[in-house]
Short mmCIF file of C-alpha atoms in Angstrom, two decimals:
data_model
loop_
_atom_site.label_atom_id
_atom_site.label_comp_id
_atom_site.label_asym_id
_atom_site.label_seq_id
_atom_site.Cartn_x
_atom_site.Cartn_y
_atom_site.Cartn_z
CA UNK A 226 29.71 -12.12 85.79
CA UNK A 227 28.10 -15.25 84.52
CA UNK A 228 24.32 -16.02 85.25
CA UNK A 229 25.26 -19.00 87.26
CA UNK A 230 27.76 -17.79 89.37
CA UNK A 231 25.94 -14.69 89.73
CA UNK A 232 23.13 -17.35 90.71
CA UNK A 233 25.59 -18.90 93.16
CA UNK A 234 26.73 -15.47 94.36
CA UNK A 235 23.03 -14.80 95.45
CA UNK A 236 22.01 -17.41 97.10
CA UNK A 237 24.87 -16.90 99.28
CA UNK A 238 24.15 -13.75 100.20
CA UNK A 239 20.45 -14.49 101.05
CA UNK A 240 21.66 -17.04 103.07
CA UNK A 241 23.56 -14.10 104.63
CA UNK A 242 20.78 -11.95 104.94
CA UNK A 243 18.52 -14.72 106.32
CA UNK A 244 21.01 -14.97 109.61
CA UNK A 245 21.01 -11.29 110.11
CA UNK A 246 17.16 -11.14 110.09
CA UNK A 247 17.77 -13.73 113.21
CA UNK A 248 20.11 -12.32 114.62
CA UNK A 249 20.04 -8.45 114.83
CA UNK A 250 19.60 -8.37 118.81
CA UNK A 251 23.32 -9.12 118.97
CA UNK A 252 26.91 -7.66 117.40
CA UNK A 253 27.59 -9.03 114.09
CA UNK A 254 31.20 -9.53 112.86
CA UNK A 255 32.39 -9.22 109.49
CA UNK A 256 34.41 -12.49 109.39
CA UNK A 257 31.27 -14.32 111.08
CA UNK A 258 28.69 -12.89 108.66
CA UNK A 259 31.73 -13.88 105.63
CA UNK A 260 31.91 -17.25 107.03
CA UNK A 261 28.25 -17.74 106.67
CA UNK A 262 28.04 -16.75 103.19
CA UNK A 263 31.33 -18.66 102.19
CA UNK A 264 33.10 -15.38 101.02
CA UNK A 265 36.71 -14.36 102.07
CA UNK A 266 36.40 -11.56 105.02
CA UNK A 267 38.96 -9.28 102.47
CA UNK A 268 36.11 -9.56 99.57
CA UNK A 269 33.02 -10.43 101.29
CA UNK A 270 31.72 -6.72 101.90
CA UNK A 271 32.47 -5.48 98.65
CA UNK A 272 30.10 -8.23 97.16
CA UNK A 273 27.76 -7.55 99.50
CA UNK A 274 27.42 -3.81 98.85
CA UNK A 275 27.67 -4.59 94.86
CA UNK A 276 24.69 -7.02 94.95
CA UNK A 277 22.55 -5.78 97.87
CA UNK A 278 23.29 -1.89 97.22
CA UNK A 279 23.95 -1.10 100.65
CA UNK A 280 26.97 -1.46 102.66
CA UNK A 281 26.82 -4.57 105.04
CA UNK A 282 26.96 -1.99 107.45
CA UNK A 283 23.88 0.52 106.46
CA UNK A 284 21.86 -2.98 105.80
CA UNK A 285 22.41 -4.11 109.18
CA UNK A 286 21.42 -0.56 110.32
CA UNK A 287 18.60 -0.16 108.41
CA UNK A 288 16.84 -3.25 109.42
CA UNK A 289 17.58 -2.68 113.27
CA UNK A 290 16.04 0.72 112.96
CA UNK A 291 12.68 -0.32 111.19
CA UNK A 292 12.59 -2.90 113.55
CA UNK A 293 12.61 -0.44 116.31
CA UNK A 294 9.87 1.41 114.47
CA UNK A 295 7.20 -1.39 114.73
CA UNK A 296 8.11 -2.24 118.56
CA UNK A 297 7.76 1.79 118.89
CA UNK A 298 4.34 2.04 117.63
CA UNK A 299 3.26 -1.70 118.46
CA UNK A 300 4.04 -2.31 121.37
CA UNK A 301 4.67 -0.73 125.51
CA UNK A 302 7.95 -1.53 125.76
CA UNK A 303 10.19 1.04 127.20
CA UNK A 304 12.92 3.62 124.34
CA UNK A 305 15.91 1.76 126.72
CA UNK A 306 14.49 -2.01 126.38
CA UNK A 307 14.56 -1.54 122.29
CA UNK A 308 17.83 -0.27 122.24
CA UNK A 309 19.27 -3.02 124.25
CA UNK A 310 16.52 -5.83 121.72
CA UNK A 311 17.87 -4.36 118.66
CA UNK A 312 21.20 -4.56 119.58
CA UNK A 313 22.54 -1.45 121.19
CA UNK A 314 24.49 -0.56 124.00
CA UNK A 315 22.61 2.43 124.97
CA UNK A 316 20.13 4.60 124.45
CA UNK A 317 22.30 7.61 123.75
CA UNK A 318 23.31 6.03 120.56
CA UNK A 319 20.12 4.36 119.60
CA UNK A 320 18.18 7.52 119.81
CA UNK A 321 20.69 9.68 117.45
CA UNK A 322 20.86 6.74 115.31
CA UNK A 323 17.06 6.29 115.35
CA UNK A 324 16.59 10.42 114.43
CA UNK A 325 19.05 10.42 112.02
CA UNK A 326 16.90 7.61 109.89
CA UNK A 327 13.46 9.04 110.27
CA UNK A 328 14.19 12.37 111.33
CA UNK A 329 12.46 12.31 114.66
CA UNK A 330 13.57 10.80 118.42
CA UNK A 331 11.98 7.33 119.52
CA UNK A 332 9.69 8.88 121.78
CA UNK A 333 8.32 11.24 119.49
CA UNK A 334 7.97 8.98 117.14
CA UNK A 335 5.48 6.63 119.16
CA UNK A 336 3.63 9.99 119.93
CA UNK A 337 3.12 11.23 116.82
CA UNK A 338 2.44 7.44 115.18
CA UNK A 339 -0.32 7.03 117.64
CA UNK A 340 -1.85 10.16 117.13
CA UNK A 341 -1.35 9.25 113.29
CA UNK A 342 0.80 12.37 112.20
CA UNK A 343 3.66 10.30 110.48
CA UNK A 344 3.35 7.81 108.13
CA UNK A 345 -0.46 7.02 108.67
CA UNK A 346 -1.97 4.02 106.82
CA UNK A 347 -4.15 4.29 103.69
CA UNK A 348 -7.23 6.49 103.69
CA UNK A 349 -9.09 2.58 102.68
CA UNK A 350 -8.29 1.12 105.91
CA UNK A 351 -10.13 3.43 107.85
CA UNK A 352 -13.49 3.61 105.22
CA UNK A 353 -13.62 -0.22 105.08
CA UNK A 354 -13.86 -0.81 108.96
CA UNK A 355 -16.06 1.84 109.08
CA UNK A 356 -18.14 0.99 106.44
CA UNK A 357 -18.61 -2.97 107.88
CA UNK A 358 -19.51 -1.72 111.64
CA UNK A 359 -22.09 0.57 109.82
CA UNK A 360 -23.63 -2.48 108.55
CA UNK A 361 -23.52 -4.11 111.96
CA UNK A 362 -20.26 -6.16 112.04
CA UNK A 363 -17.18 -6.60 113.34
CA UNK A 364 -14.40 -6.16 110.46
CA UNK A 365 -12.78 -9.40 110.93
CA UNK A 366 -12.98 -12.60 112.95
CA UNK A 367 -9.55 -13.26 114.65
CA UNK A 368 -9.23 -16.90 115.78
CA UNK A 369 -6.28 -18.33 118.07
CA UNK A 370 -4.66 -21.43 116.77
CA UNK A 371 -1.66 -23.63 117.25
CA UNK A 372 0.34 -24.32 113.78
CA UNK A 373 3.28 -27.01 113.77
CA UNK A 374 6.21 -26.21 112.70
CA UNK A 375 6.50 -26.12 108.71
CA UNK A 376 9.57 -26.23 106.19
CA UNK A 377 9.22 -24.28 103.23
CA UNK A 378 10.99 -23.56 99.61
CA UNK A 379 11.04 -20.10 99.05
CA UNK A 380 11.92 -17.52 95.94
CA UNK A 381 12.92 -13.63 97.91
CA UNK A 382 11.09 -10.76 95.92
CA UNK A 383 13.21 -7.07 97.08
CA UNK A 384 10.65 -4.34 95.60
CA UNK A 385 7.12 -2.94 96.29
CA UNK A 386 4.58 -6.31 97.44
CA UNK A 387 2.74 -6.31 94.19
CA UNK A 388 5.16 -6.85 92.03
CA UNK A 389 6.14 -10.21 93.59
CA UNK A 390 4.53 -12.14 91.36
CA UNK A 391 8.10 -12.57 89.49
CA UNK A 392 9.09 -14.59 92.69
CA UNK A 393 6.14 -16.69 92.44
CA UNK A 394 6.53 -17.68 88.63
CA UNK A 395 10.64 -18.47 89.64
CA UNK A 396 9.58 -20.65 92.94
CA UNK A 397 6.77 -22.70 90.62
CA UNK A 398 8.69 -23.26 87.48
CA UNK A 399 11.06 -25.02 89.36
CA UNK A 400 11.65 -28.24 88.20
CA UNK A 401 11.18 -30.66 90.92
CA UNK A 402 10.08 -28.47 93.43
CA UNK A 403 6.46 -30.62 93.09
CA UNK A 404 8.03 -33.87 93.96
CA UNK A 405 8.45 -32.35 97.58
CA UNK A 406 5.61 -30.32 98.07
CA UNK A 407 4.05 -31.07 101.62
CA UNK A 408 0.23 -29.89 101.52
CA UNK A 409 0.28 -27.58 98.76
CA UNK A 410 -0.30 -24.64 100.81
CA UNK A 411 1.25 -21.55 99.26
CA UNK A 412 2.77 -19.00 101.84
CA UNK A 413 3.99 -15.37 101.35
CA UNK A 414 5.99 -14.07 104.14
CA UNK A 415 5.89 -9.95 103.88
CA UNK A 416 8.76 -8.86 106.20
CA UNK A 417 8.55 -5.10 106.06
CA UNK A 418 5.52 -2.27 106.78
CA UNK A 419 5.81 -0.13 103.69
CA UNK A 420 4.83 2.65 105.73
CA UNK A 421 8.42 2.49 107.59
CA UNK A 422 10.20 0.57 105.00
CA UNK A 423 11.06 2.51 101.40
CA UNK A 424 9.37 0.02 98.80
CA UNK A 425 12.40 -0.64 96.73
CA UNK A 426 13.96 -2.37 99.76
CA UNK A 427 10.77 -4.20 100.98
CA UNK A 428 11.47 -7.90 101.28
CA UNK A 429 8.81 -10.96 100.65
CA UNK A 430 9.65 -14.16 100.35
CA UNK A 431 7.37 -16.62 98.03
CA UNK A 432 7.11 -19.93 99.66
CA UNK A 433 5.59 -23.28 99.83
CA UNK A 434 5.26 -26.01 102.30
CA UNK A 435 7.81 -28.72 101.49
CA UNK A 436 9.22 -32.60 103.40
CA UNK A 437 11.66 -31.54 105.29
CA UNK A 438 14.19 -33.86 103.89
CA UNK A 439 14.04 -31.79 100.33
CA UNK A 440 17.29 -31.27 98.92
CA UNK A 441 18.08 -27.44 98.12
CA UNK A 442 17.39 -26.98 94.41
CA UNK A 443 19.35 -24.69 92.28
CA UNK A 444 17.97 -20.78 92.83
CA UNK A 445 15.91 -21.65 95.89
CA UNK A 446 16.05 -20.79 99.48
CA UNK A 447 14.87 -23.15 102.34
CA UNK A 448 13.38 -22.29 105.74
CA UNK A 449 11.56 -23.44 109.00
CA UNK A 450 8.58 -21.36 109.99
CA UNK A 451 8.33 -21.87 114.27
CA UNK A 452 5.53 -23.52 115.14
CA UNK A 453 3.39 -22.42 118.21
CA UNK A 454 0.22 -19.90 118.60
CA UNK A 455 -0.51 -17.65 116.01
CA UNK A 456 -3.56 -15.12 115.45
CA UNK A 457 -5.18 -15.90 112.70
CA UNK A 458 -7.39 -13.51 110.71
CA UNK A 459 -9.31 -15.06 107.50
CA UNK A 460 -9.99 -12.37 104.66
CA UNK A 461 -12.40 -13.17 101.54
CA UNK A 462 -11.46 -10.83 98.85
CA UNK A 463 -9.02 -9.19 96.25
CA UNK A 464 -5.16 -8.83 97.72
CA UNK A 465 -5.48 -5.32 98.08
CA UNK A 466 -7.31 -5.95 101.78
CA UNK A 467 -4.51 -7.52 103.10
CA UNK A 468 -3.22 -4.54 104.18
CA UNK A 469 -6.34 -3.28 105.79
CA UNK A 470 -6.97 -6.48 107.65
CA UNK A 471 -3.37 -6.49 109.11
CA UNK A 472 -4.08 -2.97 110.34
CA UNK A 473 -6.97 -4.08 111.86
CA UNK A 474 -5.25 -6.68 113.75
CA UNK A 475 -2.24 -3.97 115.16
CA UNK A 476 -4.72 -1.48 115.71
CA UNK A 477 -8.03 -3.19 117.48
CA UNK A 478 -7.23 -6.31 118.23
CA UNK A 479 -4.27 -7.08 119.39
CA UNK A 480 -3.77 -4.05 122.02
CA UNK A 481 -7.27 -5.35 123.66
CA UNK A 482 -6.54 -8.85 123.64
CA UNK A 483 -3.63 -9.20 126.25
CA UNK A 484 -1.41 -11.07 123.38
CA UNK A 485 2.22 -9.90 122.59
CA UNK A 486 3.40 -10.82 119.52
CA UNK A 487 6.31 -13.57 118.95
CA UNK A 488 9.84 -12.16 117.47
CA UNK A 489 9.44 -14.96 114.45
CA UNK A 490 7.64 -14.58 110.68
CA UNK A 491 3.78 -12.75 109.85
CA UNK A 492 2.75 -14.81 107.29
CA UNK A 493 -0.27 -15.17 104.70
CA UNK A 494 -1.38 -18.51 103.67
CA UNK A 495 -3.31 -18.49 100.33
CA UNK A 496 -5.96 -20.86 100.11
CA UNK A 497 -6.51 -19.80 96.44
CA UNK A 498 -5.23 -17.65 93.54
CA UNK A 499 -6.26 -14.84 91.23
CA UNK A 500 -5.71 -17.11 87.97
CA UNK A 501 -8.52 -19.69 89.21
CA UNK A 502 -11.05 -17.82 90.90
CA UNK A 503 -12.41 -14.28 90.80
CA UNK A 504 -10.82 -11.22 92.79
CA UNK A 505 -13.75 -11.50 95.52
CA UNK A 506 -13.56 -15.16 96.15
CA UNK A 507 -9.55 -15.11 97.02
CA UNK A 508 -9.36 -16.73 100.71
CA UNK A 509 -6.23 -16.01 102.26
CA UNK A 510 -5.54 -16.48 106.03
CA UNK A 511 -3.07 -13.89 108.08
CA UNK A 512 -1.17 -15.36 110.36
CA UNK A 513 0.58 -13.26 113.17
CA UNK A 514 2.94 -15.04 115.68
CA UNK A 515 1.63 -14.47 119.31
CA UNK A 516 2.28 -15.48 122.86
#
């Protein structure tokens, strides 16, 4: 296939993908999905599974399940209410579907998640929170804002979260993209836990603010982040605490703060980067959709 159709062929199927992610609380059709991506119904799954590799149908799946995981161990709501959220008829089906993919039943799951027997978070996490309250502070400040809605250019990076830097140097070495840059704030939106989600299929997308009346530019995506209130969590340091901060925020904060969180995009804003400044003085803000 030739680099630009194969170009062409990808950017239709993230457009593809970028639908599902909003809508898998309902029954998605194979001609509906094909008409979003422009492909024939007759050809459209093959190119899907060729370029994605997974079936339209495991994809789909997949996502639905890991969903399920996160409202599981994040929030109260009832095995029965996720089933019917994530877009099943009942919870016969969602529960065999949901043990077949991680090998336990939703229930058990939540119990053995919260007593942190499957899939527990890096031994770090723990020894840094501990480690500030020794000194006599709380981990992290967690301030309530309200953000507008913003339009952003993005670059999609499938793989483990530190190697994204290949969809950063894509998205920024795109000519024109800095005639419609908005504020210059640079945003990473990390869609997937890698403690539920394998790394290979993690998905990130590297963004930044743009007018909304950009064109699309060749190899880039577009998107609104919602606007509303958002949690927002401000870490000083090298990337690698992201992941400890976010636990933080799952773990302390938002289960005591009477906050559910919003069914749209966690997102980082990066105030800085590692080529200008040093590892400790990297200011990124975490931004976590609440309501």
């Amino acid at each position: 296939m030739r680099k630009r159709t194969l170009e062409e062929y990808e950017s239709r199927l993230l457009k593809v993908q970028m639908y599902i992610q909003r809508h898998l609380d309902r029954n998605l059709e194979l001609d509906e999905l094909a008409k979003v991506a422009c492909f024939s119904p007759f050809h459209f799954h093959r190119i899907f599974g060729a370029l994605v590799g997974e079936s339209l149908k495991e994809y789909i799946r997949r996502l639905r399940l890991e969903r399920s995981a996160a409202m599981l161990f994040y929030g109260d709501r009832g095995v029965s209410e996720i089933a019917s959220l994530i877009g099943y008829d009942n919870n016969q089906s969602f529960s065999r579907a949901f043990k077949e993919h991680f090998g336990v039943s939703p229930r058990d799951y939540r119990k053995l998640r919260k007593q942190r027997q499957i899939h527990p978070p890096p031994d770090c996490v723990d020894a840094y929170v501990f480690k500030l309250r020794r000194e006599g502070s709380e981990p992290y400040e967690v301030k309530v804002e309200d953000f507008p809605e913003r339009t952003v250019a993005f670059v999609r990076h499938i793989g483990p979260y530190h190697e994204c830097i290949t969809a950063w140097e894509k998205l920024c070495s795109q000519p024109g993209i800095q005639t419609y840059l908005k504020s210059g704030s640079m945003i990473g939106i990390a869609y997937d836990d890698p403690a539920v989600t394998s790394h290979e299929k993690i998905r990130y997308d590297a963004c930044v603010e743009i007018d909304q009346n950009c064109p699309v530019l060749d190899g880039i995506g577009k998107q609104k982040l919602p606007g509303g209130k958002y949690a927002v969590i401000m870490h000083r340091g090298p990337y690698e605490g992201l992941y400890a901060a976010g636990q933080y925020f799952f773990r302390e904060w938002l289960p005591d703060s009477g906050c559910e969180l919003r069914p749209s995009p966690i997102y980082d804003i990066y105030y800085n980067c590692a080529k200008d400044v040093p590892p400790e003085e990297l200011l990124t803000a975490l931004c976590f959709p609440i309501k």
